[in-house]
Amino acid sequence: GQDGPYRDVRASEIVIFGMGGLMSLIGYDDEPPLKFGGYQAMYMGGLSALTATMLALTRAELHGAGSHVDVSIFEGMVSSHFQSMVQYEYTGGVQRRTRAMMVFPCSDGFAGLLVQEHQWQRLIEVLDVPELRDERFATGLQRRENYGELEAILLAWSLPRTKQEIYEAGQNAGLPFSFFATVDDILVSPQYEARDFFAPVEHPVAGTYRYPGSPVRFDGRVPEAGRAPLLGEHTVEVLGAAGLSASAIAAISEGNGS
């Protein structure tokens, strides 16, 4: 932010990620904390800046006055894990890292079986594993305390099944199950096919291949995918737009220009 004692603190992605508190929650409880991949602190800062800018523009359009937008990456990072602070305010309990798997191996890859606390009973119904009804797994705290045994039960359920079977079992019950798609999965995905995401692009040298399209549509239309230009293909157009005459361009093309 623009003020406060940390205004001029030297920082980087990992510094903000750590000082913003999220790192203390990531990883296993018996190992050092971890940082998410990528630039999550910067992403949160960018998201905050976008939201604030849109609000400021709306205010300007409605009231004819601009706004000075002060965006704090540090505060954006803290906002990303507000649940831990709500828990502390209500109970005084400091949330810790837990040894809990979110990704489970299956017969042909990996799938995600992560559910929230209020979805636990529905998970038991979907998996249809009687052992999960044991009192040792009745609450989130008990599941964390007995996670070694819980993990073994979940693995025994996931390993014989395909990732598509696991995905459909959860989704059909309204649970956010997922599978981890490989490139061949993506290329035959019915979702991408239905939205014409992959488009064939013809190139005079490389040939015709399918390329990823645009994730954005305008008025329901898919932006047309085009090929990369050949070396020097648009030289005349570019030089003409820069104000060079036809004779000057011809001289350059012949190697006589200066």
Short mmCIF file of C-alpha atoms in Angstrom, two decimals:
data_model
loop_
_atom_site.label_atom_id
_atom_site.label_comp_id
_atom_site.label_asym_id
_atom_site.label_seq_id
_atom_site.Cartn_x
_atom_site.Cartn_y
_atom_site.Cartn_z
CA GLY A 1 0.00 0.00 0.00
CA GLN A 2 0.91 3.68 -0.09
CA ASP A 3 1.51 4.03 3.66
CA GLY A 4 2.22 2.06 6.81
CA PRO A 5 5.52 0.79 8.26
CA TYR A 6 5.93 -1.80 5.48
CA ARG A 7 5.47 0.72 2.66
CA ASP A 8 9.12 0.59 1.60
CA VAL A 9 9.95 -2.98 2.64
CA ARG A 10 11.99 -4.83 0.02
CA ALA A 11 9.97 -7.81 -1.07
CA SER A 12 9.58 -10.52 -3.67
CA GLU A 13 6.87 -13.08 -4.44
CA ILE A 14 8.01 -15.53 -1.76
CA VAL A 15 8.46 -12.75 0.82
CA ILE A 16 4.90 -11.49 0.37
CA PHE A 17 3.52 -15.03 0.20
CA GLY A 18 5.20 -15.86 3.51
CA MET A 19 4.49 -12.61 5.36
CA GLY A 20 0.91 -12.66 4.09
CA GLY A 21 0.31 -15.82 6.14
CA LEU A 22 -0.73 -18.28 3.44
CA MET A 23 2.56 -20.18 3.46
CA SER A 24 1.97 -21.28 7.04
CA LEU A 25 -1.05 -23.24 5.79
CA ILE A 26 0.51 -24.97 2.78
CA GLY A 27 2.30 -28.31 3.01
CA TYR A 28 2.42 -31.18 5.47
CA ASP A 29 2.34 -30.56 9.21
CA ASP A 30 5.62 -32.43 9.83
CA GLU A 31 7.56 -30.71 7.06
CA PRO A 32 8.51 -27.10 6.21
CA PRO A 33 5.83 -24.84 4.71
CA LEU A 34 5.53 -24.49 0.94
CA LYS A 35 4.75 -21.78 -1.59
CA PHE A 36 2.20 -22.19 -4.35
CA GLY A 37 3.58 -22.34 -7.87
CA GLY A 38 3.51 -19.25 -10.03
CA TYR A 39 3.08 -15.73 -8.67
CA GLN A 40 0.01 -16.01 -6.48
CA ALA A 41 0.70 -12.80 -4.54
CA MET A 42 1.02 -10.86 -7.78
CA TYR A 43 -2.12 -12.53 -9.13
CA MET A 44 -4.06 -11.43 -6.05
CA GLY A 45 -2.66 -7.93 -6.43
CA GLY A 46 -3.71 -7.89 -10.09
CA LEU A 47 -7.19 -9.17 -9.26
CA SER A 48 -7.57 -6.50 -6.57
CA ALA A 49 -6.35 -3.82 -8.98
CA LEU A 50 -8.76 -4.93 -11.71
CA THR A 51 -11.74 -4.97 -9.35
CA ALA A 52 -10.87 -1.60 -7.84
CA THR A 53 -10.30 -0.04 -11.27
CA MET A 54 -13.66 -1.23 -12.54
CA LEU A 55 -15.35 0.21 -9.45
CA ALA A 56 -13.52 3.50 -9.88
CA LEU A 57 -14.53 3.68 -13.54
CA THR A 58 -18.15 2.99 -12.61
CA ARG A 59 -18.03 5.74 -10.00
CA ALA A 60 -16.54 8.14 -12.53
CA GLU A 61 -19.29 7.36 -15.05
CA LEU A 62 -22.01 7.78 -12.44
CA HIS A 63 -20.71 10.83 -10.59
CA GLY A 64 -18.21 12.44 -12.95
CA ALA A 65 -15.32 12.17 -10.48
CA GLY A 66 -12.28 9.91 -10.59
CA SER A 67 -10.70 7.98 -7.70
CA HIS A 68 -7.18 7.41 -6.47
CA VAL A 69 -6.91 3.60 -6.27
CA ASP A 70 -4.44 2.28 -3.68
CA VAL A 71 -3.78 -1.45 -4.17
CA SER A 72 -1.88 -3.46 -1.57
CA ILE A 73 -0.47 -6.80 -2.74
CA PHE A 74 0.28 -7.58 0.90
CA GLU A 75 -3.34 -7.12 1.94
CA GLY A 76 -4.58 -9.02 -1.11
CA MET A 77 -2.53 -12.00 0.01
CA VAL A 78 -4.10 -11.93 3.49
CA SER A 79 -7.59 -11.67 1.98
CA SER A 80 -7.01 -14.92 0.06
CA HIS A 81 -7.13 -17.02 3.26
CA PHE A 82 -9.69 -15.12 5.32
CA GLN A 83 -11.11 -18.38 6.70
CA SER A 84 -8.08 -18.89 8.94
CA MET A 85 -8.61 -15.46 10.49
CA VAL A 86 -12.33 -16.03 10.96
CA GLN A 87 -11.49 -19.32 12.70
CA TYR A 88 -9.03 -17.53 14.97
CA GLU A 89 -11.50 -14.75 15.82
CA TYR A 90 -14.25 -17.22 16.69
CA THR A 91 -12.29 -19.98 18.42
CA GLY A 92 -8.80 -18.65 19.13
CA GLY A 93 -7.44 -21.64 17.21
CA VAL A 94 -4.51 -21.14 14.86
CA GLN A 95 -5.00 -23.14 11.69
CA ARG A 96 -2.04 -25.42 10.94
CA ARG A 97 -0.85 -27.41 8.00
CA THR A 98 -2.42 -30.83 7.77
CA ARG A 99 -1.26 -34.01 6.14
CA ALA A 100 -4.15 -34.43 3.75
CA MET A 101 -4.13 -35.61 0.16
CA MET A 102 -6.13 -33.77 -2.46
CA VAL A 103 -4.83 -35.82 -5.39
CA PHE A 104 -5.36 -39.57 -5.49
CA PRO A 105 -3.85 -42.08 -7.90
CA CYS A 106 -6.25 -44.24 -9.88
CA SER A 107 -5.92 -46.94 -12.52
CA ASP A 108 -5.06 -44.57 -15.39
CA GLY A 109 -3.79 -41.38 -13.76
CA PHE A 110 -4.86 -39.10 -10.95
CA ALA A 111 -8.12 -37.65 -9.69
CA GLY A 112 -9.15 -35.10 -7.07
CA LEU A 113 -11.57 -36.05 -4.29
CA LEU A 114 -11.40 -32.87 -2.25
CA VAL A 115 -14.68 -31.93 -0.53
CA GLN A 116 -15.65 -29.39 2.09
CA GLU A 117 -16.84 -30.19 5.60
CA HIS A 118 -20.55 -29.95 4.79
CA GLN A 119 -20.12 -32.41 1.90
CA TRP A 120 -18.57 -35.23 3.94
CA GLN A 121 -21.77 -37.24 4.36
CA ARG A 122 -22.46 -37.04 0.64
CA LEU A 123 -18.89 -38.26 -0.02
CA ILE A 124 -19.56 -41.30 2.15
CA GLU A 125 -22.68 -42.06 0.10
CA VAL A 126 -20.82 -41.72 -3.20
CA LEU A 127 -17.90 -43.91 -2.18
CA ASP A 128 -20.18 -46.43 -0.41
CA VAL A 129 -17.37 -47.51 1.92
CA PRO A 130 -18.76 -48.52 5.37
CA GLU A 131 -15.43 -47.86 7.12
CA LEU A 132 -15.84 -44.12 6.47
CA ARG A 133 -18.78 -44.04 8.91
CA ASP A 134 -16.45 -44.89 11.77
CA GLU A 135 -16.40 -42.37 14.64
CA ARG A 136 -12.70 -41.76 13.98
CA PHE A 137 -13.71 -39.79 10.88
CA ALA A 138 -16.82 -38.04 12.18
CA THR A 139 -15.39 -34.49 12.19
CA GLY A 140 -12.74 -32.62 10.27
CA LEU A 141 -10.50 -32.56 13.33
CA GLN A 142 -10.84 -36.31 13.83
CA ARG A 143 -10.13 -36.97 10.17
CA ARG A 144 -6.93 -34.94 10.41
CA GLU A 145 -5.88 -36.81 13.54
CA ASN A 146 -6.52 -40.18 11.90
CA TYR A 147 -5.53 -39.28 8.40
CA GLY A 148 -3.16 -42.18 7.88
CA GLU A 149 -6.03 -44.67 8.24
CA LEU A 150 -8.40 -42.48 6.22
CA GLU A 151 -5.91 -42.17 3.39
CA ALA A 152 -5.55 -45.95 3.14
CA ILE A 153 -9.33 -46.34 2.81
CA LEU A 154 -9.57 -43.66 0.12
CA LEU A 155 -6.67 -45.16 -1.83
CA ALA A 156 -8.27 -48.58 -1.76
CA TRP A 157 -11.35 -46.99 -3.35
CA SER A 158 -9.56 -44.88 -5.98
CA LEU A 159 -6.84 -47.22 -7.25
CA PRO A 160 -9.09 -49.75 -9.07
CA ARG A 161 -11.11 -47.00 -10.78
CA THR A 162 -10.42 -44.87 -13.82
CA LYS A 163 -10.19 -41.11 -13.54
CA GLN A 164 -13.32 -40.74 -15.67
CA GLU A 165 -15.26 -43.05 -13.35
CA ILE A 166 -14.16 -41.06 -10.31
CA TYR A 167 -14.95 -37.74 -11.99
CA GLU A 168 -18.45 -38.84 -13.00
CA ALA A 169 -19.21 -40.42 -9.61
CA GLY A 170 -18.55 -37.13 -7.85
CA GLN A 171 -20.08 -34.80 -10.42
CA ASN A 172 -23.29 -36.85 -10.63
CA ALA A 173 -23.66 -36.35 -6.87
CA GLY A 174 -22.91 -32.64 -6.98
CA LEU A 175 -19.40 -33.02 -5.56
CA PRO A 176 -16.40 -31.15 -7.05
CA PHE A 177 -14.47 -34.26 -8.12
CA SER A 178 -12.02 -33.77 -10.94
CA PHE A 179 -9.51 -35.70 -12.96
CA PHE A 180 -6.10 -34.54 -14.06
CA ALA A 181 -6.20 -34.33 -17.82
CA THR A 182 -3.25 -35.13 -20.02
CA VAL A 183 -2.85 -33.69 -23.51
CA ASP A 184 -4.64 -36.60 -25.17
CA ASP A 185 -7.59 -36.14 -22.77
CA ILE A 186 -7.83 -32.46 -23.65
CA LEU A 187 -7.81 -33.02 -27.39
CA VAL A 188 -10.83 -35.33 -27.21
CA SER A 189 -12.69 -33.41 -24.52
CA PRO A 190 -16.40 -33.05 -25.36
CA GLN A 191 -16.40 -29.62 -23.70
CA TYR A 192 -13.73 -28.16 -25.97
CA GLU A 193 -15.31 -29.86 -28.96
CA ALA A 194 -18.75 -28.42 -28.21
CA ARG A 195 -17.32 -24.90 -28.07
CA ASP A 196 -15.10 -25.31 -31.14
CA PHE A 197 -12.08 -24.36 -29.04
CA PHE A 198 -9.53 -26.22 -31.17
CA ALA A 199 -9.48 -24.88 -34.70
CA PRO A 200 -7.66 -26.31 -37.75
CA VAL A 201 -5.13 -23.79 -39.05
CA GLU A 202 -3.48 -24.22 -42.43
CA HIS A 203 0.12 -23.09 -42.83
CA PRO A 204 1.85 -23.13 -46.23
CA VAL A 205 5.02 -24.61 -44.75
CA ALA A 206 4.05 -26.51 -41.57
CA GLY A 207 0.78 -27.94 -42.88
CA THR A 208 -2.63 -28.09 -41.20
CA TYR A 209 -2.87 -28.67 -37.45
CA ARG A 210 -5.37 -28.02 -34.68
CA TYR A 211 -4.48 -25.06 -32.48
CA PRO A 212 -5.94 -23.84 -29.18
CA GLY A 213 -8.37 -20.99 -29.74
CA SER A 214 -9.35 -18.00 -27.65
CA PRO A 215 -10.85 -18.48 -24.17
CA VAL A 216 -12.87 -15.29 -24.76
CA ARG A 217 -15.90 -14.78 -27.02
CA PHE A 218 -17.53 -11.58 -28.18
CA ASP A 219 -21.30 -11.64 -28.70
CA GLY A 220 -21.12 -15.42 -28.82
CA ARG A 221 -18.63 -15.48 -31.67
CA VAL A 222 -15.37 -17.40 -31.59
CA PRO A 223 -12.42 -15.23 -32.73
CA GLU A 224 -10.89 -16.67 -35.86
CA ALA A 225 -7.57 -18.46 -35.40
CA GLY A 226 -4.91 -17.51 -37.90
CA ARG A 227 -1.45 -18.73 -38.76
CA ALA A 228 1.88 -17.09 -38.02
CA PRO A 229 3.28 -15.07 -40.95
CA LEU A 230 6.16 -16.28 -43.06
CA LEU A 231 9.49 -14.50 -42.75
CA GLY A 232 9.18 -11.20 -44.58
CA GLU A 233 5.61 -11.88 -45.69
CA HIS A 234 4.33 -8.44 -44.67
CA THR A 235 7.49 -6.39 -45.22
CA VAL A 236 5.99 -4.29 -48.00
CA GLU A 237 2.85 -3.53 -45.98
CA VAL A 238 4.83 -2.57 -42.88
CA LEU A 239 7.28 -0.35 -44.77
CA GLY A 240 4.44 1.25 -46.72
CA ALA A 241 2.58 2.01 -43.50
CA ALA A 242 5.79 3.59 -42.20
CA GLY A 243 5.68 6.07 -45.09
CA LEU A 244 8.26 4.61 -47.49
CA SER A 245 7.60 4.95 -51.19
CA ALA A 246 7.30 2.01 -53.54
CA SER A 247 10.71 2.79 -55.06
CA ALA A 248 12.35 2.97 -51.64
CA ILE A 249 10.82 -0.35 -50.66
CA ALA A 250 12.00 -1.90 -53.94
CA ALA A 251 15.51 -0.58 -53.30
CA ILE A 252 15.51 -2.13 -49.83
CA SER A 253 14.24 -5.41 -51.23
CA GLU A 254 17.05 -5.44 -53.79
CA GLY A 255 19.60 -4.71 -51.08
CA ASN A 256 20.38 -1.20 -52.35
CA GLY A 257 18.62 0.78 -49.59
CA SER A 258 20.46 2.50 -46.79
#
